[in-house]
Coordinates of C-alpha atoms and ligand atoms in Angstrom, one line a residue:
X1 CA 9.7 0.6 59.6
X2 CA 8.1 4.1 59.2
X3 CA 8.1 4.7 55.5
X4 CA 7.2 1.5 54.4
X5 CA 3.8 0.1 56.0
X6 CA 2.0 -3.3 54.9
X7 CA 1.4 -2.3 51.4
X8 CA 4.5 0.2 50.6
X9 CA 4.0 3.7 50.7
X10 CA 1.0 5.3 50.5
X11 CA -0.2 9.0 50.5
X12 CA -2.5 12.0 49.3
X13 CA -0.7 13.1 46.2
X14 CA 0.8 16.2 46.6
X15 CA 0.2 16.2 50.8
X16 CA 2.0 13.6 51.8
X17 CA 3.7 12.2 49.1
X18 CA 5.4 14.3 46.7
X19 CA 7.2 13.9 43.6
X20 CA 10.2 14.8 45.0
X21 CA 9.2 12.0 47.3
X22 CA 8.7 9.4 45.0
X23 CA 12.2 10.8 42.9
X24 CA 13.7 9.6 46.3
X25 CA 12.4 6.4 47.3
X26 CA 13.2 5.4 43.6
X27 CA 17.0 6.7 44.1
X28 CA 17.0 4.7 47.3
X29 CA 15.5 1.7 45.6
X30 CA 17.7 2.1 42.8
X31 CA 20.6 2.4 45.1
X32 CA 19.3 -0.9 47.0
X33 CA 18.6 -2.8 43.6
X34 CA 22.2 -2.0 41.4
X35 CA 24.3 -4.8 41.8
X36 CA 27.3 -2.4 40.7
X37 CA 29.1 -4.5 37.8
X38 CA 26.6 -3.3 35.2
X39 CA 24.0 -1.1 34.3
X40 CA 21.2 -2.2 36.3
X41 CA 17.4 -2.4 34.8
X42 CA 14.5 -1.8 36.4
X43 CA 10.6 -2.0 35.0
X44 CA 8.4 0.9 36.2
X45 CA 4.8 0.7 36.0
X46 CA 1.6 2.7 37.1
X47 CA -1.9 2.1 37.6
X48 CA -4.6 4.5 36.0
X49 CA -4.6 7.1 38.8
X50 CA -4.4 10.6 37.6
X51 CA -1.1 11.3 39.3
X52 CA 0.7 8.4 37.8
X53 CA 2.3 9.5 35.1
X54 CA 4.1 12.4 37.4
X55 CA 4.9 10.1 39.7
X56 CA 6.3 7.7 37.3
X57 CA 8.4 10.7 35.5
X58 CA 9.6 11.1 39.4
X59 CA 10.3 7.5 39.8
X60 CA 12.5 7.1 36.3
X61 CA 14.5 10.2 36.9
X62 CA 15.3 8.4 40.3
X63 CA 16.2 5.6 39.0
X64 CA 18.2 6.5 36.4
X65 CA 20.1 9.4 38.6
X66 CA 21.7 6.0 40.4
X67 CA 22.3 4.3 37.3
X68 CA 19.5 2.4 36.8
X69 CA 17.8 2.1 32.7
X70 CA 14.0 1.8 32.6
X71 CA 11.8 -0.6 31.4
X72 CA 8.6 1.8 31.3
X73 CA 5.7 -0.3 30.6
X74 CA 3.1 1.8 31.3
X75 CA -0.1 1.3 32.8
X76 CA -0.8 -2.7 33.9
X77 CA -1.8 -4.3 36.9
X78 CA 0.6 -4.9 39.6
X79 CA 0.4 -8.4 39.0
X80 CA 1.4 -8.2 35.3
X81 CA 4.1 -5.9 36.4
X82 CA 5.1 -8.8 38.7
X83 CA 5.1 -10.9 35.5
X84 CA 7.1 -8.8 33.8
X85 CA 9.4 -8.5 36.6
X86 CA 9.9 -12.1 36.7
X87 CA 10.2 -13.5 33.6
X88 CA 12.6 -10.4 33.0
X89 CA 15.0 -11.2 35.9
X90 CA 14.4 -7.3 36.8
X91 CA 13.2 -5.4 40.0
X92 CA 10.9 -3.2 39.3
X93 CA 8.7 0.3 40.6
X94 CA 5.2 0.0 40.6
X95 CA 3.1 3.6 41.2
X96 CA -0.2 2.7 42.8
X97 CA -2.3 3.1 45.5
X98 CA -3.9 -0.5 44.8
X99 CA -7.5 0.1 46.6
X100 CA -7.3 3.7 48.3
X101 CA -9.2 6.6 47.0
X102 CA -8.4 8.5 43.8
X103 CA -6.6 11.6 45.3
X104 CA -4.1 8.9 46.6
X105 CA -0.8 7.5 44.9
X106 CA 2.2 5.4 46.2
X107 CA 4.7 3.5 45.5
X108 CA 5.3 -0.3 45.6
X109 CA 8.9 -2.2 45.2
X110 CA 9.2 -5.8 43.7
X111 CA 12.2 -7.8 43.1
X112 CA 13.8 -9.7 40.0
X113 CA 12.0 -12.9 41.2
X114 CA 8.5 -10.7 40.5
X115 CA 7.6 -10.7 44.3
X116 CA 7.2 -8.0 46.7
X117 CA 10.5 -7.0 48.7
X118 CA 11.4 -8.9 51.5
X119 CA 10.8 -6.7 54.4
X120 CA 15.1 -7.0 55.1
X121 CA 15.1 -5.3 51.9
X122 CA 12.4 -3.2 51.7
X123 CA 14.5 -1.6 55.2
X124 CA 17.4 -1.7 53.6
X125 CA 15.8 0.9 51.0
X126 CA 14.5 2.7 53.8
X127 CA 17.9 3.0 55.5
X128 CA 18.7 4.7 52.3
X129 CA 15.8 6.7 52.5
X130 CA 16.4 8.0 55.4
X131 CA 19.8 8.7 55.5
X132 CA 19.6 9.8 52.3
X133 CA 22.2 7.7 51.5
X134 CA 22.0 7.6 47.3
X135 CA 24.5 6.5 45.0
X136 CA 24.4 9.1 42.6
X137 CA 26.6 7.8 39.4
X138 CA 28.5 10.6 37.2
X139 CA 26.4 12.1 34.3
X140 CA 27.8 9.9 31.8
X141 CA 26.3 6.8 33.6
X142 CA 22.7 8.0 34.3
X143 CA 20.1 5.7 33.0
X144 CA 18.4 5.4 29.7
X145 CA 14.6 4.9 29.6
X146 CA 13.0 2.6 27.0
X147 CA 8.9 2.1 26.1
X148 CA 8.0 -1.7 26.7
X149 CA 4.6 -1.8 24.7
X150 CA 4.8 -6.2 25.7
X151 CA 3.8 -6.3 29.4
X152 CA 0.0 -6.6 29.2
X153 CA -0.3 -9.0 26.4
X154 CA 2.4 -11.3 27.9
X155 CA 0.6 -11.1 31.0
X156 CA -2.5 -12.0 29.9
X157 CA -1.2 -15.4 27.9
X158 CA 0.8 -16.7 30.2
X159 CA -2.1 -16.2 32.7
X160 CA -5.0 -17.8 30.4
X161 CA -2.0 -20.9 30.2
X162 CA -2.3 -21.3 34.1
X163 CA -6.3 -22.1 34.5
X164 CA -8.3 -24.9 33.5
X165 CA -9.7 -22.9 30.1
X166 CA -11.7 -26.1 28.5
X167 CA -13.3 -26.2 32.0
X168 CA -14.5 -22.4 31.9
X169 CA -15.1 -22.4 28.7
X170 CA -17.6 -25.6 28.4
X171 CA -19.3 -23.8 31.1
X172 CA -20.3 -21.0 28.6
X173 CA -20.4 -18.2 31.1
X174 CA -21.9 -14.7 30.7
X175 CA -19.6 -12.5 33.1
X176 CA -20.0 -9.0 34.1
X177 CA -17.2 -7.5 35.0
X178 CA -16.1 -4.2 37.0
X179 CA -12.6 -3.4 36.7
X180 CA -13.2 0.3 38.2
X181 CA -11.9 2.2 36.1
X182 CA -8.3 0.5 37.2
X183 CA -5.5 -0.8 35.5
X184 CA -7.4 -4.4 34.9
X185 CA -9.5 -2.7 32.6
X186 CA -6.9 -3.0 30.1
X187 CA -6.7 -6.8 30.6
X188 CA -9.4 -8.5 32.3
X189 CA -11.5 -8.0 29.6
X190 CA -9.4 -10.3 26.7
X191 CA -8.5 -12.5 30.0
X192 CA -12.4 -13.0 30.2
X193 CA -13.1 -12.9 26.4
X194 CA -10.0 -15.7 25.5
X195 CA -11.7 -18.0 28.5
X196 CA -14.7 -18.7 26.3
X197 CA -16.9 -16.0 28.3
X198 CA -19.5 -14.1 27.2
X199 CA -18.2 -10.8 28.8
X200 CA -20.5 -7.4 30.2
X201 CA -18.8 -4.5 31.2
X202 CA -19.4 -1.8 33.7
X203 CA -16.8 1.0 34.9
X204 CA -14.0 -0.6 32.1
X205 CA -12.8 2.7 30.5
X206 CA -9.4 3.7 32.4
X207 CA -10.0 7.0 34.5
X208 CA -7.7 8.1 36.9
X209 CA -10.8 10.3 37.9
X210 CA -12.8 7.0 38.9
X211 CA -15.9 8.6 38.0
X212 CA -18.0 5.7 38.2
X213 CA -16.8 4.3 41.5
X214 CA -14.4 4.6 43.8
X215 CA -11.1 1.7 43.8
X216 CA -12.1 -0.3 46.8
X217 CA -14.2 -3.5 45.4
X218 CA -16.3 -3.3 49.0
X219 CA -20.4 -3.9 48.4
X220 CA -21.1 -0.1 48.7
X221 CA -19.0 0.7 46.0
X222 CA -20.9 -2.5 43.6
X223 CA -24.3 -1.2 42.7
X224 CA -23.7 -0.8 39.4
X225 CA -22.1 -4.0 39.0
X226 CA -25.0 -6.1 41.2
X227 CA -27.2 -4.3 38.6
X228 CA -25.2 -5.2 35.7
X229 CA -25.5 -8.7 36.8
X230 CA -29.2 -8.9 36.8
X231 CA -29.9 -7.1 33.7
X232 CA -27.3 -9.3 31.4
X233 CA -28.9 -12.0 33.2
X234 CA -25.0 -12.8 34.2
X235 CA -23.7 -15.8 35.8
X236 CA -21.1 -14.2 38.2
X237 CA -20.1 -10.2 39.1
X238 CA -16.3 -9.7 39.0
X239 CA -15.1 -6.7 40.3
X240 CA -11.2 -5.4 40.6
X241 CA -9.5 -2.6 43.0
X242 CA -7.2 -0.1 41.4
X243 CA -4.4 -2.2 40.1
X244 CA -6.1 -4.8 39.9
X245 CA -4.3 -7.6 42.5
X246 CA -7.7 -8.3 44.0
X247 CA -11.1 -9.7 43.3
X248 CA -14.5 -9.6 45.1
X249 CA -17.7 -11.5 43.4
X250 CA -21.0 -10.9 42.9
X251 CA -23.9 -14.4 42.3
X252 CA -26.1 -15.0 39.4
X253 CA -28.7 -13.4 41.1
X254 CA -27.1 -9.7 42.2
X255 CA -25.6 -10.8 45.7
X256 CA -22.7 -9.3 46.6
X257 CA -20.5 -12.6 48.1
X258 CA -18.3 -11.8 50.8
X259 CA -14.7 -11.9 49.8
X260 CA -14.7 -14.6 53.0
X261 CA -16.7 -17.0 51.7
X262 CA -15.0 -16.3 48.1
X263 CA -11.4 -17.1 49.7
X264 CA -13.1 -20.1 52.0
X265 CA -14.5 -21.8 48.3
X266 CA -11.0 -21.3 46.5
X267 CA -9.3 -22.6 49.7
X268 CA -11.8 -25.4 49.8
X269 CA -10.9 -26.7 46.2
X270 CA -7.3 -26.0 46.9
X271 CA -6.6 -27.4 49.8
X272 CA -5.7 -31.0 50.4
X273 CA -4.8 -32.9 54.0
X274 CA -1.6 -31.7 55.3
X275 CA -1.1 -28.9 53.6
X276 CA -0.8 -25.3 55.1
X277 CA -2.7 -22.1 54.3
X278 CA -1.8 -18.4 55.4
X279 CA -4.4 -15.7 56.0
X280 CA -4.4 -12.3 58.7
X281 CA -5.7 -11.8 62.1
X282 CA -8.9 -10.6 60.5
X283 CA -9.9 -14.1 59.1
X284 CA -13.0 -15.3 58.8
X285 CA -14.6 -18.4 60.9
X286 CA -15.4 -19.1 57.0
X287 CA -11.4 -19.9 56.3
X288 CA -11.0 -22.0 59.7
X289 CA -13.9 -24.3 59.3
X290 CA -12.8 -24.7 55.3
X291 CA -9.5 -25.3 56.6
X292 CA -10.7 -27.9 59.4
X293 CA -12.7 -30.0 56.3
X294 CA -9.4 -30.2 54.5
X295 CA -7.2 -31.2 57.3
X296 CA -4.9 -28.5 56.5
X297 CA -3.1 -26.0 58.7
X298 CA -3.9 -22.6 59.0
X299 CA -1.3 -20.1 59.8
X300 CA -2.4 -16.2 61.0
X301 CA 0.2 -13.5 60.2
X302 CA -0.1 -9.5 60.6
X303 CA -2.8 -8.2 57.9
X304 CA -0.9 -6.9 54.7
X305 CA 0.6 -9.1 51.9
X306 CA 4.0 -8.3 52.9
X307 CA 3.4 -9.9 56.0
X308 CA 1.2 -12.9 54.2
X309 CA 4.3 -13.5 51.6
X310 CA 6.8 -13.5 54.1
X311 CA 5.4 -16.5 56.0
X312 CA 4.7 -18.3 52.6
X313 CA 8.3 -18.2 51.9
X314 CA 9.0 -19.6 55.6
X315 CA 6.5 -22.2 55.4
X316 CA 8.1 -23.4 51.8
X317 CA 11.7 -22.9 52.9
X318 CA 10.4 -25.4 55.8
X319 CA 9.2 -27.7 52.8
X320 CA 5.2 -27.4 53.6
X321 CA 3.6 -27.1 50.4
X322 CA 1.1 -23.9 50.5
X323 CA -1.1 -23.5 47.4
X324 CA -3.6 -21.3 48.4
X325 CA -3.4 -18.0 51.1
X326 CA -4.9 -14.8 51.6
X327 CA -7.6 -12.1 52.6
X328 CA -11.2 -11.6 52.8
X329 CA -10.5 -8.2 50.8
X330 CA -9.6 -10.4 47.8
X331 CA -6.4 -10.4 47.6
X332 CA -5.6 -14.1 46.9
X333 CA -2.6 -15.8 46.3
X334 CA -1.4 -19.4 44.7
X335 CA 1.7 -19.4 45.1
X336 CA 2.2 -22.3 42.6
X337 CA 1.0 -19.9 39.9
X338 CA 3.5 -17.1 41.3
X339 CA 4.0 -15.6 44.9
X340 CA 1.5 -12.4 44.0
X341 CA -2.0 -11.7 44.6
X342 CA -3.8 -11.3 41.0
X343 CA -7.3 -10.6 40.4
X344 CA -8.1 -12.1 36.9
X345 CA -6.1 -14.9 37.8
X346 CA -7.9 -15.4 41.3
X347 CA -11.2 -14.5 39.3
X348 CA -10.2 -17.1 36.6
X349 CA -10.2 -19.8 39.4
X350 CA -13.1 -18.9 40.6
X351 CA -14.8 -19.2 37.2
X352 CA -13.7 -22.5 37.6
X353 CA -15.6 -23.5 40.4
X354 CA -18.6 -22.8 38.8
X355 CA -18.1 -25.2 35.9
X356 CA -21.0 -27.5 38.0
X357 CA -22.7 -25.0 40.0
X358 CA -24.0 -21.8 39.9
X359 CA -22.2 -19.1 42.1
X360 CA -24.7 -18.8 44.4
X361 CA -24.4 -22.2 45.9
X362 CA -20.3 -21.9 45.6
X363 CA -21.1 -18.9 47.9
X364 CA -23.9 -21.1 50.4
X365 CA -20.8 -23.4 51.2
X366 CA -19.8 -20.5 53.5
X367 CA -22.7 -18.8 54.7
X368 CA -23.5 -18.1 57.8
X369 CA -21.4 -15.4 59.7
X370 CA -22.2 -12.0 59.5
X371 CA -19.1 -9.3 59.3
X372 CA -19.2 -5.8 60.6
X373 CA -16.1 -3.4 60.4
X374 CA -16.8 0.4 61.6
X375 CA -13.5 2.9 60.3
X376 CA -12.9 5.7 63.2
X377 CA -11.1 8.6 62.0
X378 CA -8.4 10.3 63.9
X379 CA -6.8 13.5 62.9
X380 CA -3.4 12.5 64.7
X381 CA -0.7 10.2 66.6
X382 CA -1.7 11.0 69.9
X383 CA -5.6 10.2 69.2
X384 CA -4.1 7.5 67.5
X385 CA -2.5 6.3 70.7
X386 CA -5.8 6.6 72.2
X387 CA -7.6 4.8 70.1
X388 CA -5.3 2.1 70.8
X389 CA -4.8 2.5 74.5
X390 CA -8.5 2.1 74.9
X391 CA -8.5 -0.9 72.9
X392 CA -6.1 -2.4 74.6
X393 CA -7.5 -1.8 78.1
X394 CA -11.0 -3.4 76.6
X395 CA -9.1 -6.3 76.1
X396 CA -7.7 -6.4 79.5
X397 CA -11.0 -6.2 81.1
X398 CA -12.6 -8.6 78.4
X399 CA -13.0 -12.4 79.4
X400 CA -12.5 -13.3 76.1
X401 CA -9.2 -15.0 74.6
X402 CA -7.2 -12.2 73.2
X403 CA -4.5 -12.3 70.6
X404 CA -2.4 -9.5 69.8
X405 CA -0.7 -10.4 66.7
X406 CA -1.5 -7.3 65.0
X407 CA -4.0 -4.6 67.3
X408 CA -6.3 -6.8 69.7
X409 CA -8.2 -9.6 68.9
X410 CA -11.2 -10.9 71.0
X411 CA -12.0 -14.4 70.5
X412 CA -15.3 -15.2 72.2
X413 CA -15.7 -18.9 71.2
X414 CA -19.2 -17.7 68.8
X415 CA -17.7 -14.5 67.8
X416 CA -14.9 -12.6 67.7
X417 CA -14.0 -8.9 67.5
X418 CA -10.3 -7.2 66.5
X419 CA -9.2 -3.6 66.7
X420 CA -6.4 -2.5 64.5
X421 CA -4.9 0.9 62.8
X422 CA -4.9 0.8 59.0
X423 CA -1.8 0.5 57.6
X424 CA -3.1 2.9 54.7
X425 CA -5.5 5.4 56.0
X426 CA -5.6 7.4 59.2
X427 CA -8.3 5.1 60.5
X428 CA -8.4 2.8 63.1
X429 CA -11.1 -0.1 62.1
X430 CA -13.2 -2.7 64.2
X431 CA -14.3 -6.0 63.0
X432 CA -16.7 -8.1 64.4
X433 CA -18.0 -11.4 62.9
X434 CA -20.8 -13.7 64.2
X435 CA -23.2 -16.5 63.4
X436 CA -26.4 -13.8 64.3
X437 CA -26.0 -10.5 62.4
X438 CA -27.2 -8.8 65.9
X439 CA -24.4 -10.2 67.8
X440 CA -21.5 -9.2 65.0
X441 CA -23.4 -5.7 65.0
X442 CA -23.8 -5.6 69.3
X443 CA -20.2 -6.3 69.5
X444 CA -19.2 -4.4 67.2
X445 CA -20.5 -1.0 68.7
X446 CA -19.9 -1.9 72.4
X447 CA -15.9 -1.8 71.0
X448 CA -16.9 1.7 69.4
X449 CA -18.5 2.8 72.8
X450 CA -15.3 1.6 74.4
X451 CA -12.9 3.6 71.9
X452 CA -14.7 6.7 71.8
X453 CA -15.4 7.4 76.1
X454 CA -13.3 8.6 78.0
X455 CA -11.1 11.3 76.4
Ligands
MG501 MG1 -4.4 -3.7 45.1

């Protein structure tokens, strides 16, 4: 697929992705979603980015130019849209560009079961797309839109219904929390507050500006958060991306915890013998050595949760039982609780863990490795290409044990290395991770030497 990448489509609003853009993939979508007896409904939502509302003015007059009426609810998390989505029986349009800087928007498609597109259907749209194949009703059957003011506050109870709230709230927790100026700062707040938390605040007004930090809930962008935590004298850090379907953690003592050893502790509590987890090519030794205590089964998919989802519904159509998968980034799913990464619920879960202990010695569980990732920049598809050939020919030459799932991975028994194009930005990044922070770092570079000679 060429329109669609891991996480939709994604663009520089106004560059690459256009309302007249957006108009279209929401008249393909539309197209794809009408099941042609009767007037079709889809929800539309946004996150908080400056651009959304003309994107989602774009997106409805799409939809409705096929037939479709609108359920606008607003601004929400993806996740909450996904709840909407479901217990609705409605596709739905979500305008966000989830982690990706503020001058970015895109667009995300769910079905009337609340999850992501399959990626059969999500080409089936893009056949549409491309061929500009629409299905334009008369005038007298374009769509009606209709404010939904219900979404959030339905999202939130059923969500405080699905965690363990006598357990959090006997703990008596003080959390700071970071939403980012995203769409979770319209909800993680209450979620926090109706848990029995003592809640701080930090970045919480929506601001499709993100003047206080940028959407990506990576340690650089956490400062004031880590601060926040020591001077409330909190006892965890919570921090959100954009639309909120991820969450990264901060200890009682202004640590940033790697989103690793975050997913490794969930997985931990999750997982029982015999069952089967999903994460990325990128995972963490973390993940595999929680997996190995367990006696569960870990399976390795392309990065993306399109990819991660897809093999959930495999492994479940198969009849393996899967209650915990995901990505070091955050993004976290339990699929008993629904097939969508969620940050306040994955956050509310984690609150959970420290019902005993404090988040620091959660976090000591999975010490350890040290990760590196370097971003190079290209400006276009042939550097792209080689970036990628060069990769490629390091793995050749490499002794290591290399997988090539998704880019190159270098598995060298104590560490391993992967090189892979983002599916979002015009980067192509290398991780490394090792047991000795040198090592991580050492092999890191040597694979950025290797990219960048030549020419
Ligand atoms: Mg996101």
């Amino acid at each position: 697929m060429k329109v669609f990448g891991s996480s939709g489509v994604r663009g520089v609003a106004n560059e690459e992705l256009t309302p007249a853009f957006v108009g279209r993939v929401a008249m393909a979508a539309g197209s794809v979603y009408a099941t042609g007896e009767e007037s079709q409904r889809v929800a539309l939502g946004r996150d908080t980015r400056a651009t959304g509302e003309m994107f989602a003015d774009s997106a409805a007059a799409g939809l409705a130019a096929v037939g479709c009426d609108v359920d606008r609810v607003g601004v929400l998390p993806t996740p909450a849209l996904q709840a909407y989505a479901e217990r609705e029986g409605v596709p739905a349009v979500m305008v966000t560009a989830s982690h990706n800087p503020p001058q970015y928007n895109g667009v995300k498609l769910v079905g009337p079961d609340g999850v992501e597109l399959t990626r059969d259907a999500l080409e089936r749209v893009e056949g549409r797309l491309l061929a500009e194949d629409f299905a334009l009703v008369s005038w007298a059957e374009t769509g009606r839109s209709r404010r939904v003011e219900r979404a959030r506050s339905d999202y939130v109870d059923a969500l405080l219904e699905s965690v363990d709230r006598e357990r959090i709230a006997a703990a008596d927790l003080t959390v700071a929390l970071d939403p980012g100026h995203g769409a979770g700062s319209l909800t993680s707040p209450r979620v926090f507050r109706e848990l029995g938390c003592h809640v701080v605040t930090v970045n919480a007004q929506p601001d499709g500006h993100f003047p206080g930090r940028d959407p990506e809930p990576v340690e650089k962008n956490l400062a004031d958060l880590r601060r926040l935590v020591r001077s409330s004298d909190a006892d965890v850090g919570i921090a959100h991306d954009g639309d909120a379907d991820r969450a990264i953690f901060v200890d009682e003592t202004g640590t940033h915890i790697e989103g690793d050893a975050a997913l490794a502790a969930l997985a931990g509590a999750e997982l029982d013998a015999g069952d089967t987890t999903v994460s990325a090519v990128n995972v963490s030794q973390r993940l595999v050595d929680a997996v190995d205590r367990a006696g569960a089964t870990l399976e390795l998919t392309p990065i993306g949760s399109t990819n991660i989802i897809t093999r959930i519904r495999e492994l479940q159509a198969a009849g393996k039982r899967v209650p915990v998968a995901g990505e070091g980034n955050g993004g976290i799913l339990f699929p008993g609780y629904r097939l969508a990464r969620d940050g306040a619920y994955t956050a509310a879960r984690f609150l959970e863990l420290l019902a005993d202990r404090p988040a620091s010695a959660v976090a000591a569980d999975h010490a350890g490795y040290h990760n590196v990732r370097i971003n190079l920049g290209y400006e276009d598809d042939d550097e792209r290409a080689r970036l990628l050939e060069r990769a490629g020919t390091a793995a050749e030459r490499s002794d290591a044990a290399s997988t090539t799932l998704d880019g190159y991975r270098l598995d060298y028994g104590d560490a391993w290395v992967l090189v892979r194009p983002s599916g979002t930005e015009p980067v192509v990044r290398v991780y490394a991770e090792a047991r000795d922070p040198d090592r991580a770092e050492s092999l890191a570079r040597e694979m950025e030497a290797e990219l960048l000679a030549g020419g």
